[in-house]
Amino acid sequence: MSLRARLALVIALLAFLPNLVLALTLGLMGEGPWLPLVLWLLLIALVSGAVGYFLARSLLRPLEELTRALAYLSVKEGPVNALRLPAPKEPPPMEIALLRARFGELLQRLQRLMEAREAFYGALAHDLKTPLLSAIRALEYLERADHLGREKRVELLLALRGELFQAHLLVENLLALSRLEARTPQRETLNLRALAEDLLLRYREEAGRRGLGLTVEGVGLARGERLLLERALANLLDNALRHAKTQVRIRVEEGALQVEDDGEGLPLPLEALAQPFRQGGPNRGSAGLGLYTAKRVAEAHGGRLLTCKTPLGGACLRLELPSAKEL
């Protein structure tokens, strides 16, 4: 039954029941013949039904107008930031006016989210295009450069690998962020020491090429999704390797991973550096997505990413996670 039918029925019953009680009382008291009373009740029932119908229609008119306005928005084509609720034909009741205001606020929030997403993907496309174009130009040069010696060719190939690696990092972080938007993390008990040592094997060659020492200390367990936590830790480790002078260290604790280096430290507060595509220094954070992704991964697991102090004197970032002991 529709809301209009229910409201009409309630109004009709409120108008009809007192007359029914009065007619039955008069009939039982012998104040008159039954036939006129029955005819009177039928007339009252018809009038009550008509009154209920017209009153319900009048009361629900502002709500029906709002429903039509929302239906108009759902089929209207065009950009989201151009969507507006049509103005009401007459001043609505206070409750409907408040409902319209809340829908307007929701629409504005949706517009801001869409604008932020468009800016995000626009910046991503720009930052992804830069290393890819550089790689294409390097390959075109190598195709024609028969005169290059081995040393110059290796130097150019290393630069090419660096550009492709940056593009790879962007794609990996984007995939991690899409996983976080699509579903909640699949939690399992993880050995954080083993996870850190696996990453060290991947980065040991890079660290050796930069002349950096790479170590891991401590043990601990945590609850989380392995692929997402690997991505977050890899981002922190990649930042540390790029800015360290001689040493990078991963400290493992119960429910926490800490990445330390002996570089210059963070140039800006973490809140600023963890904004996508807003880097605090040369290439810090893989186009700004590195720290942002690590922060989102930590928060999706019920943890947090924060700064800390290190005896190495450089940057120290701590990824705190739910401990396995909290089960």
mmCIF file with all atom_site columns, C-alpha atoms in Angstrom, residues 64 114 325:
data_model
loop_
_atom_site.group_PDB
_atom_site.id
_atom_site.type_symbol
_atom_site.label_atom_id
_atom_site.label_alt_id
_atom_site.label_comp_id
_atom_site.label_asym_id
_atom_site.label_entity_id
_atom_site.label_seq_id
_atom_site.pdbx_PDB_ins_code
_atom_site.Cartn_x
_atom_site.Cartn_y
_atom_site.Cartn_z
_atom_site.occupancy
_atom_site.B_iso_or_equiv
_atom_site.pdbx_formal_charge
_atom_site.auth_seq_id
_atom_site.auth_comp_id
_atom_site.auth_asym_id
_atom_site.auth_atom_id
_atom_site.pdbx_PDB_model_num
ATOM 1 C CA . GLU A 1 64  ? 5.975  14.074  -4.785 1.00 0.00 ? 64  GLU A CA 1
ATOM 2 C CA . MET A 1 114 ? 34.022 13.638  -8.674 1.00 0.00 ? 114 MET A CA 1
ATOM 3 C CA . LYS A 1 325 ? 47.510 -10.853 19.868 1.00 0.00 ? 325 LYS A CA 1
#
